PDB file of C-alpha atoms in Angstrom:
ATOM      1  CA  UNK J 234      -1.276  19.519 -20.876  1.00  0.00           C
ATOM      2  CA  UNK J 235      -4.023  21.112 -19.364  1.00  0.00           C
ATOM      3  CA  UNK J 236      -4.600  23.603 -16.234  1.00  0.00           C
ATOM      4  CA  UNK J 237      -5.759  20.941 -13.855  1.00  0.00           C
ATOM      5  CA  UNK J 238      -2.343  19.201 -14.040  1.00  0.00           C
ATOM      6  CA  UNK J 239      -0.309  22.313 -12.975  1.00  0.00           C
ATOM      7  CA  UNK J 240      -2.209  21.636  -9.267  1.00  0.00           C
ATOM      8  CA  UNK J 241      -1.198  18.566  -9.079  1.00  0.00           C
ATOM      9  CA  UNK J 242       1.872  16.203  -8.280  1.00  0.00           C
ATOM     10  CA  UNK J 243       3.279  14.867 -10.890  1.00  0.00           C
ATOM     11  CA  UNK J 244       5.701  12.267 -11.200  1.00  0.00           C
ATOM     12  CA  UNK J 245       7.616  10.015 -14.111  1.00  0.00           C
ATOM     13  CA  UNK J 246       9.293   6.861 -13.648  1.00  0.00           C
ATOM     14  CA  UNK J 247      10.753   4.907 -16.416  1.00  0.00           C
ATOM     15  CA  UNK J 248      10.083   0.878 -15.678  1.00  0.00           C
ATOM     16  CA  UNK J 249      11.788  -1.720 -17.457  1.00  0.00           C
ATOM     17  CA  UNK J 250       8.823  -3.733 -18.491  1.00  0.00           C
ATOM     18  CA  UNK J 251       6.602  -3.497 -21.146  1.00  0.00           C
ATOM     19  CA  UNK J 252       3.554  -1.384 -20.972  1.00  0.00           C
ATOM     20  CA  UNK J 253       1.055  -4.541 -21.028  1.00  0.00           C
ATOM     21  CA  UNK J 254       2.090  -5.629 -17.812  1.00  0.00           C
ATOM     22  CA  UNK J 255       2.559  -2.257 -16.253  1.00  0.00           C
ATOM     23  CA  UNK J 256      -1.014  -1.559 -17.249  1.00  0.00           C
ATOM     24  CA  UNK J 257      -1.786  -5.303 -15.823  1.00  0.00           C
ATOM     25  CA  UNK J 258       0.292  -4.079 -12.130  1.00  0.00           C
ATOM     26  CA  UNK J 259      -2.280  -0.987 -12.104  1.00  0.00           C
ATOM     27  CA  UNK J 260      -5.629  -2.523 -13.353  1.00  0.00           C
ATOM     28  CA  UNK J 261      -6.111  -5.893 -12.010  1.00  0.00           C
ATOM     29  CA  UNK J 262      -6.523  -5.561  -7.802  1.00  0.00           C
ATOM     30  CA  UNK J 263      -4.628  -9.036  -7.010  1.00  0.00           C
ATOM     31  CA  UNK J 264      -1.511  -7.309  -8.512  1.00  0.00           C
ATOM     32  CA  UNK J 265      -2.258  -3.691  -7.366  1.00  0.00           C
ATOM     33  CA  UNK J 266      -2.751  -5.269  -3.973  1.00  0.00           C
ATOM     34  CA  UNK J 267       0.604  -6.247  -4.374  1.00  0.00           C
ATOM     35  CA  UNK J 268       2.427  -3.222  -4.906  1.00  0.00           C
ATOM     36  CA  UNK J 269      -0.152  -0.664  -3.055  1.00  0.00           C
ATOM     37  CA  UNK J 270      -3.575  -1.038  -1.360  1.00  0.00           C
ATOM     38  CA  UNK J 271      -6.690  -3.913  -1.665  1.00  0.00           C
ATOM     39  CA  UNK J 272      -9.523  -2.519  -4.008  1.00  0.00           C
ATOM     40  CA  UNK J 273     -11.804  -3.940  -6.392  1.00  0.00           C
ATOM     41  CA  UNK J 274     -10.416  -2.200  -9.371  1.00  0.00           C
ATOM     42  CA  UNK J 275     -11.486  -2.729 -13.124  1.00  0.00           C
ATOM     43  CA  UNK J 276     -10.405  -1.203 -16.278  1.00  0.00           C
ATOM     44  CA  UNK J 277     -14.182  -0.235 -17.166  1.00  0.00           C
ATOM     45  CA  UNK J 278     -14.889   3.806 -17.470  1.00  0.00           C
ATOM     46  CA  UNK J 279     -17.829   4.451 -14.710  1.00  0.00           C
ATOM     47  CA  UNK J 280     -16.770   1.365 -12.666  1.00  0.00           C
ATOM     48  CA  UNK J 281     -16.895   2.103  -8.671  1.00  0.00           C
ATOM     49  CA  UNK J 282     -14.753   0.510  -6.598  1.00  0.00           C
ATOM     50  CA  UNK J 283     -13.219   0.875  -2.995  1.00  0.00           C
ATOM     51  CA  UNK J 284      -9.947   1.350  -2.130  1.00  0.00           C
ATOM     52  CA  UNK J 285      -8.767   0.166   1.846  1.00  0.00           C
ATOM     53  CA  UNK J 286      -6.124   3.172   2.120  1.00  0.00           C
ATOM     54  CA  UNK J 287      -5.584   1.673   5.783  1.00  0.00           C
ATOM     55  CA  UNK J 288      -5.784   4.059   8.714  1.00  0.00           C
ATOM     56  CA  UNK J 289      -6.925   6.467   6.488  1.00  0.00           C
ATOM     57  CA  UNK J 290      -9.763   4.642   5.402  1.00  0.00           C
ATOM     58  CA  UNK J 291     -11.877   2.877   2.983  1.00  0.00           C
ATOM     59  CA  UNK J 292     -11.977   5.600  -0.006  1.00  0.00           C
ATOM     60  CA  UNK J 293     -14.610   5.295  -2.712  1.00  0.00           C
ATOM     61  CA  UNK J 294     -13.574   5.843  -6.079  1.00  0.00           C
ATOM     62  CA  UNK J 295     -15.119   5.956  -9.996  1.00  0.00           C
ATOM     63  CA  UNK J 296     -12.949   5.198 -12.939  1.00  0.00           C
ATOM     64  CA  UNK J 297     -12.886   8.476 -15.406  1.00  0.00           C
ATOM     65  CA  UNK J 298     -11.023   7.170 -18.293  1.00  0.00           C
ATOM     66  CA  UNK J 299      -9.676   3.991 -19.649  1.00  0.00           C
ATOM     67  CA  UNK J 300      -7.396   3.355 -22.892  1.00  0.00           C
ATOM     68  CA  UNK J 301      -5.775  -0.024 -22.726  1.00  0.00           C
ATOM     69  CA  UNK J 302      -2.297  -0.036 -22.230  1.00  0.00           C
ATOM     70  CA  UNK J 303      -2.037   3.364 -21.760  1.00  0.00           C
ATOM     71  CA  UNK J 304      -4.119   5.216 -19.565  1.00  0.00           C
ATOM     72  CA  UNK J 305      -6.658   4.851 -16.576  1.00  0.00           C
ATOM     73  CA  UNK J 306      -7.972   7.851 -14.086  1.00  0.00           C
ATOM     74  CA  UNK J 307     -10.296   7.653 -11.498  1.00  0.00           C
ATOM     75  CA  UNK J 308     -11.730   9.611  -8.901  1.00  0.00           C
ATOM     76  CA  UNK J 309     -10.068   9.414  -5.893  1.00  0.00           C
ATOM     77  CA  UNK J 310     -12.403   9.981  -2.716  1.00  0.00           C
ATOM     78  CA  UNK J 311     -14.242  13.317  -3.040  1.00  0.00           C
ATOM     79  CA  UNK J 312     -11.586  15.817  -4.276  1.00  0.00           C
ATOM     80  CA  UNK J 313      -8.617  14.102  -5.722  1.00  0.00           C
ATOM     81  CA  UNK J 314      -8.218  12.532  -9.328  1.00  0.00           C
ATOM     82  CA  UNK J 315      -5.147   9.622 -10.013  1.00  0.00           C
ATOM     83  CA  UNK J 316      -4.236   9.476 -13.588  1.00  0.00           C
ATOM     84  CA  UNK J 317      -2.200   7.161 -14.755  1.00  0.00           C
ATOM     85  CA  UNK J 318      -0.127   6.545 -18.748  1.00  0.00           C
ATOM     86  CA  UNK J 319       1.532   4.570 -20.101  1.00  0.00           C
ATOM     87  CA  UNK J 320       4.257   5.118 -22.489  1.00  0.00           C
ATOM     88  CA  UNK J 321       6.821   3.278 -24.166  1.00  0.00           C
ATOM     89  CA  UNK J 322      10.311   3.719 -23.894  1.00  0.00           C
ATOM     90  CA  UNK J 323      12.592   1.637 -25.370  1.00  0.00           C
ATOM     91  CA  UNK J 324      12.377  -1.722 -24.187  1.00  0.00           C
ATOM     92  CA  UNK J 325      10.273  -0.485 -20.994  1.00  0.00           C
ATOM     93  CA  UNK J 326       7.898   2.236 -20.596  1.00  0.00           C
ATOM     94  CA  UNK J 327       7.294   5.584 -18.781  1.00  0.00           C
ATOM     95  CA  UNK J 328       4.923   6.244 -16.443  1.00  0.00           C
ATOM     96  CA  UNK J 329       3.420   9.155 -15.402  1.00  0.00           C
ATOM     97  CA  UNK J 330       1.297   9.637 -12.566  1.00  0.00           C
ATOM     98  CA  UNK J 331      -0.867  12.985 -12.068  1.00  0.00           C
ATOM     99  CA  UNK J 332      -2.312  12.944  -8.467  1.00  0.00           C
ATOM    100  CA  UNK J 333      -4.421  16.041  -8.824  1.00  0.00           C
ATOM    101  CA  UNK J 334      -6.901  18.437  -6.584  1.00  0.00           C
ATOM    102  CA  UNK J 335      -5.316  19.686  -3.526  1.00  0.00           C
ATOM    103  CA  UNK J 336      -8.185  20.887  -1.518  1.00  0.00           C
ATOM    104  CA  UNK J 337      -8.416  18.132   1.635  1.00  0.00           C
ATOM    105  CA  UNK J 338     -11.358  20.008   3.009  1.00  0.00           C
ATOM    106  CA  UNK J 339     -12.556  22.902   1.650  1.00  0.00           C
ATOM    107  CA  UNK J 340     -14.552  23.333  -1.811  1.00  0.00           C
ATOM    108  CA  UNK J 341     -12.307  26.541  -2.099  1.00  0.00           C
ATOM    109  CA  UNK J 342      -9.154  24.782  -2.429  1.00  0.00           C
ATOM    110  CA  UNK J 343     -10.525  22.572  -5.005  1.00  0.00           C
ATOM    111  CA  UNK J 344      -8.750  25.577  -7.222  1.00  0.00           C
ATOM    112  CA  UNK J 345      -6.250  26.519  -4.658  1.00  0.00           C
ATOM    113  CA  UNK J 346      -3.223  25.561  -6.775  1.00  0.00           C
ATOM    114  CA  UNK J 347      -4.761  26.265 -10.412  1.00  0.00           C
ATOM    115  CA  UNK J 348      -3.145  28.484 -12.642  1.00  0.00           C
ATOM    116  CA  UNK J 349       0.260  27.927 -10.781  1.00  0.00           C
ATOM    117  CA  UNK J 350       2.304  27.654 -13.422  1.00  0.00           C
ATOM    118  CA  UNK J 351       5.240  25.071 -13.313  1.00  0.00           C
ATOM    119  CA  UNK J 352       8.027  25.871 -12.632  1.00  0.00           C
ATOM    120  CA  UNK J 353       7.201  28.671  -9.757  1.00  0.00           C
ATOM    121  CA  UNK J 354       7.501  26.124  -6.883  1.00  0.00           C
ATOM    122  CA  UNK J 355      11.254  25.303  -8.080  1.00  0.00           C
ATOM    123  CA  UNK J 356      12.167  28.988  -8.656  1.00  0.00           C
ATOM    124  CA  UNK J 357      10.506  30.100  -5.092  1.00  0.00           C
ATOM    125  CA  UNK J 358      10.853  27.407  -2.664  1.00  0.00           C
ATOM    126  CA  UNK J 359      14.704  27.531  -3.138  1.00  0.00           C
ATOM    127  CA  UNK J 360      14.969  30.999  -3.016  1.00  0.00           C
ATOM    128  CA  UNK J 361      12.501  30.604   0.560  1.00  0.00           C
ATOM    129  CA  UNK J 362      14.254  27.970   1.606  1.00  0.00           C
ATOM    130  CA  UNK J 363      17.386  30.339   1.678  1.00  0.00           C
ATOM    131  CA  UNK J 364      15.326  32.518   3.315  1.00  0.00           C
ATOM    132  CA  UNK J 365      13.830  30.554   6.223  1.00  0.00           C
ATOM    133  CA  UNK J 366      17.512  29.749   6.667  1.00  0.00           C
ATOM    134  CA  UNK J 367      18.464  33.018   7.530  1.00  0.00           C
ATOM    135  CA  UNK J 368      15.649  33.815  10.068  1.00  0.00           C
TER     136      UNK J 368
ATOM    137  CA  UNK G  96      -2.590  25.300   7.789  1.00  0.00           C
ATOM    138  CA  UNK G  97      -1.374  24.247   4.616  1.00  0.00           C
ATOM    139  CA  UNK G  98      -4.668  24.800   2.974  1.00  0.00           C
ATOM    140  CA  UNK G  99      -4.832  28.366   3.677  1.00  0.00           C
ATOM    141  CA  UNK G 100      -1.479  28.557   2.208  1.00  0.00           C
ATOM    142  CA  UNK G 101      -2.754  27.236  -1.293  1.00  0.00           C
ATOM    143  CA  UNK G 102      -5.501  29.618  -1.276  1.00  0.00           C
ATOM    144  CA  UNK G 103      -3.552  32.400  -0.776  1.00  0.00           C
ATOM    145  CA  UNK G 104      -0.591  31.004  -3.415  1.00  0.00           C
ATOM    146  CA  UNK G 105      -3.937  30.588  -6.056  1.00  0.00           C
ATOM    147  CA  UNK G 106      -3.760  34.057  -7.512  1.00  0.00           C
ATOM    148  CA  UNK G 107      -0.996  35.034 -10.157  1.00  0.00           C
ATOM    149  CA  UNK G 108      -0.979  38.683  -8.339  1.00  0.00           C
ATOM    150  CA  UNK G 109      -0.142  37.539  -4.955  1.00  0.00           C
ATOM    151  CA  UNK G 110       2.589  35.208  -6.219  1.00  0.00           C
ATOM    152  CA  UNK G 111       4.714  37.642  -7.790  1.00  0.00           C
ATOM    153  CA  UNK G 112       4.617  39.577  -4.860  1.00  0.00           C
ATOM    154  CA  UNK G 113       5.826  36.736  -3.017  1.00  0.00           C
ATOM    155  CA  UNK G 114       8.273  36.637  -5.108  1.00  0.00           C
ATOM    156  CA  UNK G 115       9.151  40.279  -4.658  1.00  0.00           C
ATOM    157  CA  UNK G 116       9.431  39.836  -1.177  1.00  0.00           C
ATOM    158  CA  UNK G 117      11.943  37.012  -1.346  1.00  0.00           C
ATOM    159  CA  UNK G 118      14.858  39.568  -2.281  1.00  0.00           C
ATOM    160  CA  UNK G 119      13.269  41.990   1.094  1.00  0.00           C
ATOM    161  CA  UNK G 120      10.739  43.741   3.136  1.00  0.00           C
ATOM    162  CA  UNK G 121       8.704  46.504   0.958  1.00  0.00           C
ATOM    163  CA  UNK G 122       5.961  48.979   1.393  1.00  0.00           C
ATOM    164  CA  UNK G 123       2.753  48.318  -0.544  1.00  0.00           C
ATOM    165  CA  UNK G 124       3.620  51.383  -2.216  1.00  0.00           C
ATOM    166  CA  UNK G 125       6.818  49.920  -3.679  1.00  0.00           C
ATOM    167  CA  UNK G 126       4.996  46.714  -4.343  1.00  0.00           C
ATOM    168  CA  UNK G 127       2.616  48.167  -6.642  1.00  0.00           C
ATOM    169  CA  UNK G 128       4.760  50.309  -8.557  1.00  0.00           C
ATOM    170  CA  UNK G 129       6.934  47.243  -9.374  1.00  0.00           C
ATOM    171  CA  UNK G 130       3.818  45.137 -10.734  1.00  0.00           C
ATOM    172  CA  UNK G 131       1.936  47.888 -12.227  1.00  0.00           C
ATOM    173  CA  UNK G 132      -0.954  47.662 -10.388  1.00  0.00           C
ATOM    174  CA  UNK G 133      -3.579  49.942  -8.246  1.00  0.00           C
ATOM    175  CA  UNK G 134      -2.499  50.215  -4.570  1.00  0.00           C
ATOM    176  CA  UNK G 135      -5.845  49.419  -3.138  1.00  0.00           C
ATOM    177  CA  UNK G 136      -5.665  46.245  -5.555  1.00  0.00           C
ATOM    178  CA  UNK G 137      -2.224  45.346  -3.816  1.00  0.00           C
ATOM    179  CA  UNK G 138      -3.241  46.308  -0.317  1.00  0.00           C
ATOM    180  CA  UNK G 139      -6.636  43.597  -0.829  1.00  0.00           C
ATOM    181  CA  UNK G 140      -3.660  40.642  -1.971  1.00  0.00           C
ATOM    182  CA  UNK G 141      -1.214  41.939   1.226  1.00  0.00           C
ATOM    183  CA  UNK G 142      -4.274  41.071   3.086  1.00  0.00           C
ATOM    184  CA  UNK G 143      -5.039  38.040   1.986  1.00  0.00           C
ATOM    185  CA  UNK G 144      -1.511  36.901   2.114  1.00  0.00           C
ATOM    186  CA  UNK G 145      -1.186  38.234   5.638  1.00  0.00           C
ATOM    187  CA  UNK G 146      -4.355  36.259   6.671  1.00  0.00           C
ATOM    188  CA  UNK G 147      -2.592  33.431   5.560  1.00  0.00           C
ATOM    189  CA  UNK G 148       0.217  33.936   7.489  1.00  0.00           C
ATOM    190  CA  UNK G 149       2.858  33.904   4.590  1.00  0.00           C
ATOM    191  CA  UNK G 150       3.674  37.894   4.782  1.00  0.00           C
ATOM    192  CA  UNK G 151       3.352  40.073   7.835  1.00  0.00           C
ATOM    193  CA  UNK G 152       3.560  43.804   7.868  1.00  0.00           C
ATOM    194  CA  UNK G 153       5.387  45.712  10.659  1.00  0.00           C
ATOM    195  CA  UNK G 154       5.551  49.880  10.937  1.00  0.00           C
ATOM    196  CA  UNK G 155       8.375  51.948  10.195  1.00  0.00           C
ATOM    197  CA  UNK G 156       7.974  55.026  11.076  1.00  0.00           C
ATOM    198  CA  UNK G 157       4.879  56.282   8.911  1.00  0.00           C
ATOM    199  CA  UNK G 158       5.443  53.341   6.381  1.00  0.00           C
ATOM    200  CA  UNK G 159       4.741  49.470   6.959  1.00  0.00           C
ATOM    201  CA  UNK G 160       7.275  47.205   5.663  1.00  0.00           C
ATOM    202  CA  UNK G 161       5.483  43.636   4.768  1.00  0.00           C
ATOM    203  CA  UNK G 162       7.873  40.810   5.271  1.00  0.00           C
ATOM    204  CA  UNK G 163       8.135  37.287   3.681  1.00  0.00           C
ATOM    205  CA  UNK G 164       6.538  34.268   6.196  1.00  0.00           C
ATOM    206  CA  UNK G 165       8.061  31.286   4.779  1.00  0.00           C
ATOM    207  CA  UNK G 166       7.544  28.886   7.264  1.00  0.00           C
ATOM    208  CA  UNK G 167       3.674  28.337   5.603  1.00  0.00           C
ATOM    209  CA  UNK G 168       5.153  27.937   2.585  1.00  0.00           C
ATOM    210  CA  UNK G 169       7.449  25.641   3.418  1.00  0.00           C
ATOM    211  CA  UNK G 170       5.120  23.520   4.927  1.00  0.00           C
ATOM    212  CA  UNK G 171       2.972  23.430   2.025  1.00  0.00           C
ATOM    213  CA  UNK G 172       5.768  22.494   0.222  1.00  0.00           C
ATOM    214  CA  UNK G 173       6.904  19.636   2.715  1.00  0.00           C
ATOM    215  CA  UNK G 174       2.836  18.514   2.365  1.00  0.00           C
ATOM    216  CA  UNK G 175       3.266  18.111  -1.227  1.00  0.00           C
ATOM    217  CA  UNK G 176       7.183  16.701  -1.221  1.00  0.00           C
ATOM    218  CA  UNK G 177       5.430  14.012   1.267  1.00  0.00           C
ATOM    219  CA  UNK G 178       3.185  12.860  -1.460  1.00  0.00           C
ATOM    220  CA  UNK G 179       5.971  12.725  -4.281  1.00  0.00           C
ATOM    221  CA  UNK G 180       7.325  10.251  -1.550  1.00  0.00           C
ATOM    222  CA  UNK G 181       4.893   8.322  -1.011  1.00  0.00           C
ATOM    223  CA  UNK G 182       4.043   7.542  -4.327  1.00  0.00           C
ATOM    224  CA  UNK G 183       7.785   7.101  -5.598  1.00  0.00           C
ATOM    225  CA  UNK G 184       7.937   4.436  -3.241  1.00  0.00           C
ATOM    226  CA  UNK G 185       4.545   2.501  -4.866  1.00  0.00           C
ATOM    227  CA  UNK G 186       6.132   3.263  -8.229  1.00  0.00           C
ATOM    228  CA  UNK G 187       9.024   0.973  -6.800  1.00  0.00           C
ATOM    229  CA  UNK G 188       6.954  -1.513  -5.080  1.00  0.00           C
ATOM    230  CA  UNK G 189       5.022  -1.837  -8.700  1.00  0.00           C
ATOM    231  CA  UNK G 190       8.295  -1.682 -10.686  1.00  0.00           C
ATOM    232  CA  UNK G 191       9.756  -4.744  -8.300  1.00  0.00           C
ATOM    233  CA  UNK G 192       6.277  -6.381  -8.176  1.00  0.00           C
ATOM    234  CA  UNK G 193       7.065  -6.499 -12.187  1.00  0.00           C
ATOM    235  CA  UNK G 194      10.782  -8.054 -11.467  1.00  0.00           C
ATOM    236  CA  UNK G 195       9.314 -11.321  -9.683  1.00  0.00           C
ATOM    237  CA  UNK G 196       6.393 -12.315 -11.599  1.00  0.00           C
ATOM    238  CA  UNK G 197       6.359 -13.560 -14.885  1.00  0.00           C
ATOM    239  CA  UNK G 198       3.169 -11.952 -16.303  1.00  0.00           C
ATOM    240  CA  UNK G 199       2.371 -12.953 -19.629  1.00  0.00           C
TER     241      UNK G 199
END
């Protein structure tokens, strides 16, 4: 795990299919289509491609890394970085997803969230929550 | 603005003394002799976390008391909780996608 990924969100989803045709759902764009946005996605590192996000645009993005089966990133407009694995799990897999670098506008905020460890949002926000709930 | 927020949550410093001012108001004084730390270094991360809106000082006789701001926080929270959302929901959309077709 490196210090990138502590900035980012992070989620895990166990899906009861193999990893093959998870890997298939994210790579090939009449399938991704499907399930989330029209873009001319490949499974090639350095490929460009275009993703039609809707009303928030047409976003351009580069693929970063590629492992079949198991793992494609890409760049994600100008700040962001989607990373996605693949890992089995019985007779499904897991898959994580690392949407990375928070900074929407500002080439500051690129590092806003680094070196937040995990865990301090779920021990804070609870405890400001509580707060907030008092005011 | 929930980018302000980040910037000000980016430093390990200003964090804990967030999280010292979750259990009540304190006096930079009192804030620095809890993390070990200089009091002109403290007073620099008060005012960067006041600029940001997420603590705000207020007099007391000759002391100021700084006081958590959640509502920032929170909303840099709700920011991020809106992306976990969103993407749960393509996870599903994928993981359903997977139900109906046959792939080879």
């Amino acid at each position: 795990m490196n210090e990138t990924e502590t900035t980012a969100i992070r989620i895990d989803q166990y899906i009861d299919h193999p990893p093959h045709k998870v890997w298939r759902a994210l790579t090939e764009p009449k399938l991704m289509k499907r399930w989330w946005v029209d873009g001319n996605i490949a499974a090639t590192a350095g490929h460009r491609f275009e993703l039609d996000m809707l009303s928030w645009g047409i976003i351009p993005c580069t693929v970063l890394e590629v492992e079949e089966d198991r793992l494609i990133s890409y760049s994600f407009g100008e700040h962001w970085t989607i990373s996605w694995r693949i890992e089995p799990e019985g007779a499904g897999c897991r898959l994580y997803l690392v949407h990375s670098g928070f900074d929407l506008s500002r080439p500051g905020d690129r590092n806003a969230l680094e070196g937040m460890e995990p865990g301090w949002r779920e021990k804070i926000m609870p405890a400001l929550a509580r707060v907030a709930g008092e005011i | 603005m929930a980018t302000d927020t980040f910037t000000a949550l980016a430093n390990p410093v200003r964090r804990q003394l967030l999280e010292l001012l979750v259990d009540g108001p304190r006096t930079a004084g009192d804030l620095a002799r809890q993390i070990d730390l200089s009091r002109p270094a403290v007073s620099e991360h008060l005012q960067v976390l006041r600029n940001a809106e997420v603590v705000r000082g207020e007099p007391s006789g000759r002391e100021r008391y700084y006081h958590l701001n959640p509502a920032p926080l929170l909303e840099a929270n709700a920011w991020l909780q809106q992306f976990e959302r969103y993407w749960r929901e393509r996870i599903d959309a994928l993981s359903k996608l997977l139900d109906e077709e046959d792939l080879p």
